[in-house]
Coordinates of C-alpha atoms and ligand atoms in Angstrom, one line a residue:
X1 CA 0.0 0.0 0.0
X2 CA 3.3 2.2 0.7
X3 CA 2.4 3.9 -3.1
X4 CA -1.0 4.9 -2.4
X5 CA -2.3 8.3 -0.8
X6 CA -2.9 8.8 2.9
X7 CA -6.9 8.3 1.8
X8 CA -6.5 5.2 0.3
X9 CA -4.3 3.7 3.0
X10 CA -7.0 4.6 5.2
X11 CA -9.6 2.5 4.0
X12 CA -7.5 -0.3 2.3
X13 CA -4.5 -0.4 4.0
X14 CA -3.2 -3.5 6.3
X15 CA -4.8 -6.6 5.2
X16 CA -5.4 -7.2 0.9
X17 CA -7.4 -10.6 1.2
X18 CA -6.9 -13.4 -1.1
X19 CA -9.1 -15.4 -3.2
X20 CA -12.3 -16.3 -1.4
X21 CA -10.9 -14.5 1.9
X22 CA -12.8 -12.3 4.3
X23 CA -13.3 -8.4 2.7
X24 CA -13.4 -7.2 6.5
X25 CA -10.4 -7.8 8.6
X26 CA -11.0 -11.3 10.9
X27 CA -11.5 -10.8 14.4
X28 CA -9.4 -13.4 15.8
X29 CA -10.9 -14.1 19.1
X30 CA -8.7 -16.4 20.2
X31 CA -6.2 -16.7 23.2
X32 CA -3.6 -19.1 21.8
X33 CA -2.6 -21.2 18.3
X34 CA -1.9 -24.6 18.0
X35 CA 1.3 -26.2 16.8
X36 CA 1.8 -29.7 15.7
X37 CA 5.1 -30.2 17.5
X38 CA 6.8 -28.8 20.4
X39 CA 9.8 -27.8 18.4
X40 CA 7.7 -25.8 16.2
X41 CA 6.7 -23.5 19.1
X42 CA 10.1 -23.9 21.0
X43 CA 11.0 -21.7 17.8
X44 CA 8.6 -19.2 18.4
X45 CA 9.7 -18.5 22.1
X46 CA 13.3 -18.3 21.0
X47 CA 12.2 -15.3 18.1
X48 CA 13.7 -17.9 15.7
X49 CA 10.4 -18.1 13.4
X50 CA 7.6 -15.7 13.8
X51 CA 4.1 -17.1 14.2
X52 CA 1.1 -16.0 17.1
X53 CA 1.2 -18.3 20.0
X54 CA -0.4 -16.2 22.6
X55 CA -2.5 -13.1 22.3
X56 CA -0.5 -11.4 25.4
X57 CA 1.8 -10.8 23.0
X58 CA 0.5 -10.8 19.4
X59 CA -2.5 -11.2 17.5
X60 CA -3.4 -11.2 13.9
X61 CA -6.0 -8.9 13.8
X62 CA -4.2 -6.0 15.6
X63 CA -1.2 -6.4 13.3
X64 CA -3.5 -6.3 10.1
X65 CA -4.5 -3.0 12.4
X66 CA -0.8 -2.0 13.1
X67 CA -0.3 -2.3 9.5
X68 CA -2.4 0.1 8.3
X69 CA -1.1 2.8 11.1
X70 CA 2.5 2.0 10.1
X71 CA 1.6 2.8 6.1
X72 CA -0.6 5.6 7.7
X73 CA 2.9 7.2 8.8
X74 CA 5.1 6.1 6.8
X75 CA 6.8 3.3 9.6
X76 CA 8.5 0.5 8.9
X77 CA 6.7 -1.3 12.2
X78 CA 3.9 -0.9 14.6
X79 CA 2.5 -2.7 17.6
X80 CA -0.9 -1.9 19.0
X81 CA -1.3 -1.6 22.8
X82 CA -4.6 -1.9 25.4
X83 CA -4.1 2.4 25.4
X84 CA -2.4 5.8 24.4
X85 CA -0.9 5.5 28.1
X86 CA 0.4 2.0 27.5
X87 CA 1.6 3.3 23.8
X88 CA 3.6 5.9 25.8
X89 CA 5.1 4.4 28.2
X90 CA 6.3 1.5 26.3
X91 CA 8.2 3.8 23.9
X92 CA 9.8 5.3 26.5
X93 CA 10.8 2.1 28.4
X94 CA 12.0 0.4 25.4
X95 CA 14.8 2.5 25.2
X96 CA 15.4 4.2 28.7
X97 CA 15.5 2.6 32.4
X98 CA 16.2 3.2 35.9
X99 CA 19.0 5.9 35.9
X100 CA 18.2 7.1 32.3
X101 CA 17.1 10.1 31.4
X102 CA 14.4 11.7 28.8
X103 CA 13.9 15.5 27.5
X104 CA 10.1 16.2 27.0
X105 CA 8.0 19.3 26.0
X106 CA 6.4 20.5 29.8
X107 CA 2.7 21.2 27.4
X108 CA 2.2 17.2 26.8
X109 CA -1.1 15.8 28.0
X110 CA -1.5 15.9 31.6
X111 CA -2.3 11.7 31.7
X112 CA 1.6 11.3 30.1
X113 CA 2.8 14.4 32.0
X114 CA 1.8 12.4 35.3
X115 CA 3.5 8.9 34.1
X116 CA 6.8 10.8 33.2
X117 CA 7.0 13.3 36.3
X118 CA 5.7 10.4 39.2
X119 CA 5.0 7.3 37.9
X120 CA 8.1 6.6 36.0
X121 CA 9.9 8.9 38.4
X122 CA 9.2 6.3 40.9
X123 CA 11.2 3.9 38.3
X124 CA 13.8 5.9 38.6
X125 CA 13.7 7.4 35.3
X126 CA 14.2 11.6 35.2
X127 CA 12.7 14.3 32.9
X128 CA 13.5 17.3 32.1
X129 CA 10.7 19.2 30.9
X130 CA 11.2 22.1 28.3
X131 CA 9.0 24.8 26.9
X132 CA 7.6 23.6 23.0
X133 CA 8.2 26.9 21.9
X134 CA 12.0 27.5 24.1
X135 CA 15.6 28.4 22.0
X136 CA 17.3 26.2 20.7
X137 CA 19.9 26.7 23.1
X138 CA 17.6 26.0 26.3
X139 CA 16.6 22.5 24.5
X140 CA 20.2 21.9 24.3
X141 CA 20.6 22.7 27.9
X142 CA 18.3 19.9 29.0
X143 CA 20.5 17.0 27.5
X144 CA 22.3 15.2 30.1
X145 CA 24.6 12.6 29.6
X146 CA 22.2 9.9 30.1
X147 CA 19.2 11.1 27.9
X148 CA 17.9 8.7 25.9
X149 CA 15.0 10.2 24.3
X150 CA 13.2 13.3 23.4
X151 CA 9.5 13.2 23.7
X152 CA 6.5 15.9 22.2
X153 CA 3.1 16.1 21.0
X154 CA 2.5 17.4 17.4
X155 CA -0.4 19.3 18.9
X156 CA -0.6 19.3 22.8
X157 CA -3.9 18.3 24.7
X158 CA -5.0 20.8 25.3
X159 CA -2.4 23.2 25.2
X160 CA -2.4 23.4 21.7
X161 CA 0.8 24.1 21.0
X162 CA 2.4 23.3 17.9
X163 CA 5.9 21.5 18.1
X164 CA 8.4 22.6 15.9
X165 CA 9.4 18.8 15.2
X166 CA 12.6 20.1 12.8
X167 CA 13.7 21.8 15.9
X168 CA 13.4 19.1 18.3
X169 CA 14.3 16.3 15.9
X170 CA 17.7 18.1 15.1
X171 CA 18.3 18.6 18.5
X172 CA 17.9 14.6 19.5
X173 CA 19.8 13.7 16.7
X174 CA 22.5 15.8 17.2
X175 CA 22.9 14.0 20.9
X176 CA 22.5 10.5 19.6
X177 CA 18.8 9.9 20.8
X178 CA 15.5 9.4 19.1
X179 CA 12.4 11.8 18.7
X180 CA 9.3 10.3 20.1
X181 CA 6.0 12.3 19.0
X182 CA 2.4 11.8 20.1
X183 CA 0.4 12.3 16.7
X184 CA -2.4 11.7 18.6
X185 CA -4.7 15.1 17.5
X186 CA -3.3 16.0 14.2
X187 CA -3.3 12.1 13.1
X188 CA -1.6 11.0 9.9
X189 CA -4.3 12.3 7.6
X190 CA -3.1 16.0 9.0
X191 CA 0.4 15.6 9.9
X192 CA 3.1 12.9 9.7
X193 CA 6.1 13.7 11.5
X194 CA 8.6 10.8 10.4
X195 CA 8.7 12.8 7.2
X196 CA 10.0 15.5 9.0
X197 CA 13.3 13.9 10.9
X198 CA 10.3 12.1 14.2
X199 CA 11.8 8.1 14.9
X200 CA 9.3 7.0 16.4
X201 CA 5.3 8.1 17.0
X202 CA 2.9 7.5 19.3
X203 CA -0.8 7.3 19.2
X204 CA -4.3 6.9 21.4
X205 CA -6.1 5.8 19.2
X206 CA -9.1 6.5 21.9
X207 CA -9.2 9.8 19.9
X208 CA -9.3 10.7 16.3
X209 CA -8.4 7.3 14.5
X210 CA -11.2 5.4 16.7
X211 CA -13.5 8.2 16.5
X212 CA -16.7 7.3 17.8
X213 CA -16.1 6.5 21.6
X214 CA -16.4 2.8 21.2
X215 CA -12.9 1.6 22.5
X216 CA -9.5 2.8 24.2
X217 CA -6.4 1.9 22.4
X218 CA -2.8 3.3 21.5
X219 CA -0.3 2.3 19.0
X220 CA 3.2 2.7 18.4
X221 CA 5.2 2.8 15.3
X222 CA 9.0 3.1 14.2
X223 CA 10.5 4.7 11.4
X224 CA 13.1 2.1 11.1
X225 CA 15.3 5.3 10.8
X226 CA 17.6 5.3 13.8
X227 CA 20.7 3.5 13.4
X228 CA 21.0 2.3 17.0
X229 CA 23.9 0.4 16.6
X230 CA 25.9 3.7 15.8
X231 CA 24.4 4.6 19.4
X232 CA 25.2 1.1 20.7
X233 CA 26.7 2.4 23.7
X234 CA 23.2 4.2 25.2
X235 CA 21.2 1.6 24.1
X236 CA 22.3 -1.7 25.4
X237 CA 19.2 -3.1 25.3
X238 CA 18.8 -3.2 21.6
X239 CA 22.4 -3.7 20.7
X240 CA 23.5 -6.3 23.4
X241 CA 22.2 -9.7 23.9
X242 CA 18.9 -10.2 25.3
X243 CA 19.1 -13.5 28.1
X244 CA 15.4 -13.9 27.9
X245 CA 15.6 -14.8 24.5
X246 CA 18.7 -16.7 24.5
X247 CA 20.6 -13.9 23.8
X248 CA 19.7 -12.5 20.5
X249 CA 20.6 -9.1 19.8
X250 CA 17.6 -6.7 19.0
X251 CA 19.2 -4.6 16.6
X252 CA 21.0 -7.0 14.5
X253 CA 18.7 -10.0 14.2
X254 CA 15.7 -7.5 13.2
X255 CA 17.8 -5.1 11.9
X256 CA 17.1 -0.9 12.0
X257 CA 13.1 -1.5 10.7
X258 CA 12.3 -4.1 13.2
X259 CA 14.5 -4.0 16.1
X260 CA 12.7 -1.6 18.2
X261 CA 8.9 -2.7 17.8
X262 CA 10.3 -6.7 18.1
X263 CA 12.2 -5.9 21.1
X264 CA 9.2 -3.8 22.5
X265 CA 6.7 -7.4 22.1
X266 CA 8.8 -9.2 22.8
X267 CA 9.8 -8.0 26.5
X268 CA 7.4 -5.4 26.9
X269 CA 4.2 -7.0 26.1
X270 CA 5.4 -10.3 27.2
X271 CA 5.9 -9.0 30.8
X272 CA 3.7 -6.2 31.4
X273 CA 0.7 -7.6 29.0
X274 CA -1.0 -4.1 27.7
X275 CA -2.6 -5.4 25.0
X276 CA -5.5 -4.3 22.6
X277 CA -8.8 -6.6 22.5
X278 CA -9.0 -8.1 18.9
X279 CA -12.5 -7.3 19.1
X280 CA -11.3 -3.7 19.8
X281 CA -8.3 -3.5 17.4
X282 CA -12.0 -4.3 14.7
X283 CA -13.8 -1.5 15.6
X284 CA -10.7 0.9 15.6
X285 CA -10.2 -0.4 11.8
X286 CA -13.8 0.8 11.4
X287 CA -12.7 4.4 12.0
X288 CA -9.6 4.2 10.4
X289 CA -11.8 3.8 7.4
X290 CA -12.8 7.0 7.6
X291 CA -10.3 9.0 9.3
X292 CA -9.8 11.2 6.3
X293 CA -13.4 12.0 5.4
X294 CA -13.9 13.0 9.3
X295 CA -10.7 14.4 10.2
X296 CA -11.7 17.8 7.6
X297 CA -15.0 18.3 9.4
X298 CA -13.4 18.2 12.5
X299 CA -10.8 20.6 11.3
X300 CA -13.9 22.9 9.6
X301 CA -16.1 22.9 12.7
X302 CA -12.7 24.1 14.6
X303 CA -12.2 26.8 12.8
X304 CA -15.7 28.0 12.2
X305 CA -16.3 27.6 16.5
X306 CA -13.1 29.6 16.8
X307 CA -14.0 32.4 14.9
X308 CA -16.9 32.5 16.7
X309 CA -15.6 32.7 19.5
X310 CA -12.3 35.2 19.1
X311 CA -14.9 38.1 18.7
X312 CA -17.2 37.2 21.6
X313 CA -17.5 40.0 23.9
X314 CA -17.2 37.4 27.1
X315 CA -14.5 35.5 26.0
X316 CA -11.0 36.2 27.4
X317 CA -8.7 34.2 24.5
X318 CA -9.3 31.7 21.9
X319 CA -6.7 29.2 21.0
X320 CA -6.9 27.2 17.7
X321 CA -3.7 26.7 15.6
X322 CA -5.7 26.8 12.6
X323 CA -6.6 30.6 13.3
X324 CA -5.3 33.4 11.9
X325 CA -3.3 35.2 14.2
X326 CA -2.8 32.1 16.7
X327 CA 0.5 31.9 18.3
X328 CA 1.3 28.5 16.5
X329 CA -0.7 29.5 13.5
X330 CA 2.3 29.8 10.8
X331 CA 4.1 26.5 12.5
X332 CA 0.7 24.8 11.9
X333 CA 0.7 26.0 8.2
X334 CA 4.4 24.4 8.4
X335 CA 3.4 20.9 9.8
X336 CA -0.2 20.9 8.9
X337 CA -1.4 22.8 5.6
X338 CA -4.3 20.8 5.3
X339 CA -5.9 21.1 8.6
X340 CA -4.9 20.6 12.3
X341 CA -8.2 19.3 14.6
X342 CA -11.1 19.8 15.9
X343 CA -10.0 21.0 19.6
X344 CA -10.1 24.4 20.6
X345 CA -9.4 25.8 23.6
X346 CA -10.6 29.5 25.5
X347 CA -11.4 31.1 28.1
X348 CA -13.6 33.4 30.1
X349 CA -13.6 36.8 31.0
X350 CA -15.2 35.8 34.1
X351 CA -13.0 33.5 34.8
X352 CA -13.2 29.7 36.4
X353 CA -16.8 30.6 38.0
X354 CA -18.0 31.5 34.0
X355 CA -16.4 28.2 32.5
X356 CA -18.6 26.3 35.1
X357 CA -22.1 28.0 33.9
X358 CA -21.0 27.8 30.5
X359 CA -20.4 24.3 30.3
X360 CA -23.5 23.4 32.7
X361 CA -25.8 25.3 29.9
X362 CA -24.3 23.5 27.1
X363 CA -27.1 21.3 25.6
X364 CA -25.6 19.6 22.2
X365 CA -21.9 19.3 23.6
X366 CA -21.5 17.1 26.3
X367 CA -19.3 17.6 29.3
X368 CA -16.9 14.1 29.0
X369 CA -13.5 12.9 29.7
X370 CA -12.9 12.3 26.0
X371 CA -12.0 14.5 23.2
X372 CA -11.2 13.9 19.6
X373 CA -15.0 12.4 18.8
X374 CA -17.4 12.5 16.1
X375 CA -19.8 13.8 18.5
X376 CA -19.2 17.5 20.2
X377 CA -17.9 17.1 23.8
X378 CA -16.1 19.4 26.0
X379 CA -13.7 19.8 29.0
X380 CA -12.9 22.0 31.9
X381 CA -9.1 20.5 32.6
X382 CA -8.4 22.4 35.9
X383 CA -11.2 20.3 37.6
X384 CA -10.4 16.8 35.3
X385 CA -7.4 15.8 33.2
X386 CA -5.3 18.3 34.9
X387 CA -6.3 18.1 38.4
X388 CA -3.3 16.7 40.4
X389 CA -1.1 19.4 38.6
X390 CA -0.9 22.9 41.1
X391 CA -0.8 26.4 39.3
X392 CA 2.6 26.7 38.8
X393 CA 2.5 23.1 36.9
X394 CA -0.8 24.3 35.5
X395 CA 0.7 27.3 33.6
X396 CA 3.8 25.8 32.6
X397 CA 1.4 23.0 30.8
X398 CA -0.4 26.0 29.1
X399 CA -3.7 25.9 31.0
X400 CA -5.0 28.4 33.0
X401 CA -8.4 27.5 35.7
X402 CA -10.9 29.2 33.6
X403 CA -9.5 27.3 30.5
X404 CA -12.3 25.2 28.4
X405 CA -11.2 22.0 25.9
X406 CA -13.8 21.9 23.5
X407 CA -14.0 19.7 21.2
X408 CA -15.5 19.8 17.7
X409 CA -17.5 16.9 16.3
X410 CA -18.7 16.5 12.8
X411 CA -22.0 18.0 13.5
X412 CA -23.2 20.8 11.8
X413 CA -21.3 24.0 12.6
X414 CA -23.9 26.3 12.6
X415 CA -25.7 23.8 15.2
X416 CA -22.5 23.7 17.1
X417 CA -22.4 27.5 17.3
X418 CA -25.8 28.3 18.2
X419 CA -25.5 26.0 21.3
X420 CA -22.2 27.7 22.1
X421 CA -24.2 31.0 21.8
X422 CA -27.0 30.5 24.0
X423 CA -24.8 29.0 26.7
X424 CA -22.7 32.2 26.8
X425 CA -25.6 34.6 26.9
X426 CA -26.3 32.4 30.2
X427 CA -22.8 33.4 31.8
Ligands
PLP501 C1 -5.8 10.7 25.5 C2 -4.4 10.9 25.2 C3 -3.4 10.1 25.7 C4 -3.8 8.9 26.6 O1 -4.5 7.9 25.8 P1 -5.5 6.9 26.4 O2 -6.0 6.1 25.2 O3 -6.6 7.6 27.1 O4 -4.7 6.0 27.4 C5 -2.1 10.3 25.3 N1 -1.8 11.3 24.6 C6 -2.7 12.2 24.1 C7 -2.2 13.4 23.3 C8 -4.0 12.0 24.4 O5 -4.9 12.9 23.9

């Protein structure tokens, strides 16, 4: 499918049946595949033939899914996982461990911004968090010695900040160490940042790609363009020998395209087990299908709420990168010509009292802990997502407590703006 457009991949990408097969990718409900002999499977656990043997670790029909996200970006691999957290912290953990060290943009999504800064703390792995927008020389003050990564967000939830992936990729590079991005809200029909110097991306594909609310999932996927071997000496655990698998090494058994997403099955999903339903990995193929027809509403209803909104007389800012005038408006025009989502954020004059009677009066968009849906929801992240973060954390994330997510469905806009309307003339 690698020739085709990003449209095309949507809908056909992954799985080409054969004579007389299925049209729709099989949901393989099943735990565990049979072997004739024990030797047979003996070569399984060894990673000496490839084959499913138990659905902790693989399964057909997420691979077929993984397939299509990896043409999607332009990888040359891709696992699914259980969720966008899971798709995180595996990339992460792949590469870095207790004692390591990871430079991330402080705007990320407070859910990741909490694994890094306590969970993974607790693992003994720092961060150093840096502003998206910060000079290139204060990103190159945040390497350390032991960095192994660099880690950003396309478009930040709900910041909204654009990252500037040239700038950050250059900078990674430049230290030996890999550029992880989330392309969670911009998705690969608006933005794909391996073709812009990213190793390795991330997804929940809870959001956008799903699209309908109907399961949690994430996904990961490699460029197969960092030559870890040239970096053998911060990444041991590609480039040595791995004694749970009788001491193959990562990197030169699966070589620079598969060493990374192999490695991360093979140890991560073996141990910690966070994988995606079958049944789910189905219905997020279902909105795959028709990421790209959606993804340009969303985009549309975005900018049509935003401009609405930038000239209300009771709202304090507006943030949408697709705006005119936006802070991250021209890096947006860089990274995503087409389109960036559906999410704007703003605020209130009347501060966090006149978010609160805003959203209460809302009638078509529903207050949720979602975003990224084909039905309008919205968000107050000072009293959800963002709630174990104090101020100072709050406004180096880019969110301030009268701040409202909101996040555009496919609905009609003029729909979407009247409601918007009548709830403010109740604040
Ligand atoms: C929602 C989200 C996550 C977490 O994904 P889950 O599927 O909820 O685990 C990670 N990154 C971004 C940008 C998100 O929006």
């Amino acid at each position: 499918m690698s020739d085709y457009k990003i449209n095309t991949k949507c809908v056909q990408g992954g799985y080409t049946p054969g004579n007389g097969e299925p049209r729709q990718i099989p949901i393989i409900q099943s735990t565990t595949f049979k072997y004739a002999t024990s030797e047979d499977m003996g070569k399984l656990f060894d990673l000496e033939a490839s084959g499913y043997f138990y659905t902790r670790l693989q399964n057909p029909t997420n691979d077929m899914v993984a397939a299509k996200i990896c043409d999607m970006e332009g990888g040359s691999a891709a696992m699914l996982t259980s969720s966008g957290q899971a798709a995180n912290f595996y990339a992460i953990f792949n590469i870095a461990n207790c004692g390591d060290h990871v430079v991330a943009s402080s705007t990320i999504y407070g859910g990741t911004y909490n694994l890094f800064h306590v969970t993974m703390r607790k693992m003994g792995i720092e961060f150093t968090f840096v502003e998206p927008d910060c000079s290139e020389e204060e990103l190159e003050a945040a390497f350390q010695p032991n960095t192994k990564a660099v880690f950003g967000e396309t478009i930040a939830n709900p910041a909204l900040t654009v990252l500037d992936i040239e700038k950050f990729a250059k900078a990674a590079h430049a230290h030996g160490v890999p550029l992880i991005i989330d392309n969670t809200f911009a998705t690969p029909v608006n933005c794909r940042p391996i073709e812009w110097g990213c190793d390795i991306v991330t997804h929940s594909t809870t959001k956008y790609m799903d699209g309908h609310g109907a399961g949690v999932g994430g996904c990961i996927v490699d460029s197969g363009k960092f030559d870890w071997m040239a970096h053998a000496d911060k990444f041991p655990g590609l480039t040595t020998p791995d004694d749970s698998y009788h001491g193959i090494t990562y990197a030169e058994k699966f070589g620079q395209a598969g060493a990374f997403i192999t490695k991360c099955t093979a140890q991560l999903m073996r141990d910690f087990g966070s994988i995606q339903s079958p049944q789910n990995a189905f219905l997020l193929n279902l909105g795959l299908e028709s990421l790209h027809v959606r993804m340009p509403r969303h985009c549309e209803n975005g900018l049509a709420v935003a401009k609405f909104l930038k000239n209300h007389p009771k709202i304090s800012f507006v943030t949408y990168p697709g705006l005119e005038g936006d802070k991250y408006y021209e890096l947006a025009q860089k990274y995503m010509p087409n389109g960036t989502c559906g999410v704007v954020s703003f605020g209130f004059k009347g501060g966090r009292a006149a978010a609160e009677t805003f959203m209460k009066n809302l009638k078509l968009a529903a207050i949720e802990t979602h975003v990224a849906d084909a039905r309008t929801c919205c968000l107050h992240p000072a009293s959800a997502t963002h709630r174990q973060m104090n101020d100072q954390e709050l406004v180096a994330a880019g969110i301030t407590p009268d701040l409202v997510r909101f996040s555009c469905g496919i609905e009609d806009a003029e729909d979407l703006i009247a409601d918007i309307a009548q709830a403010l003339d109740e604040v």
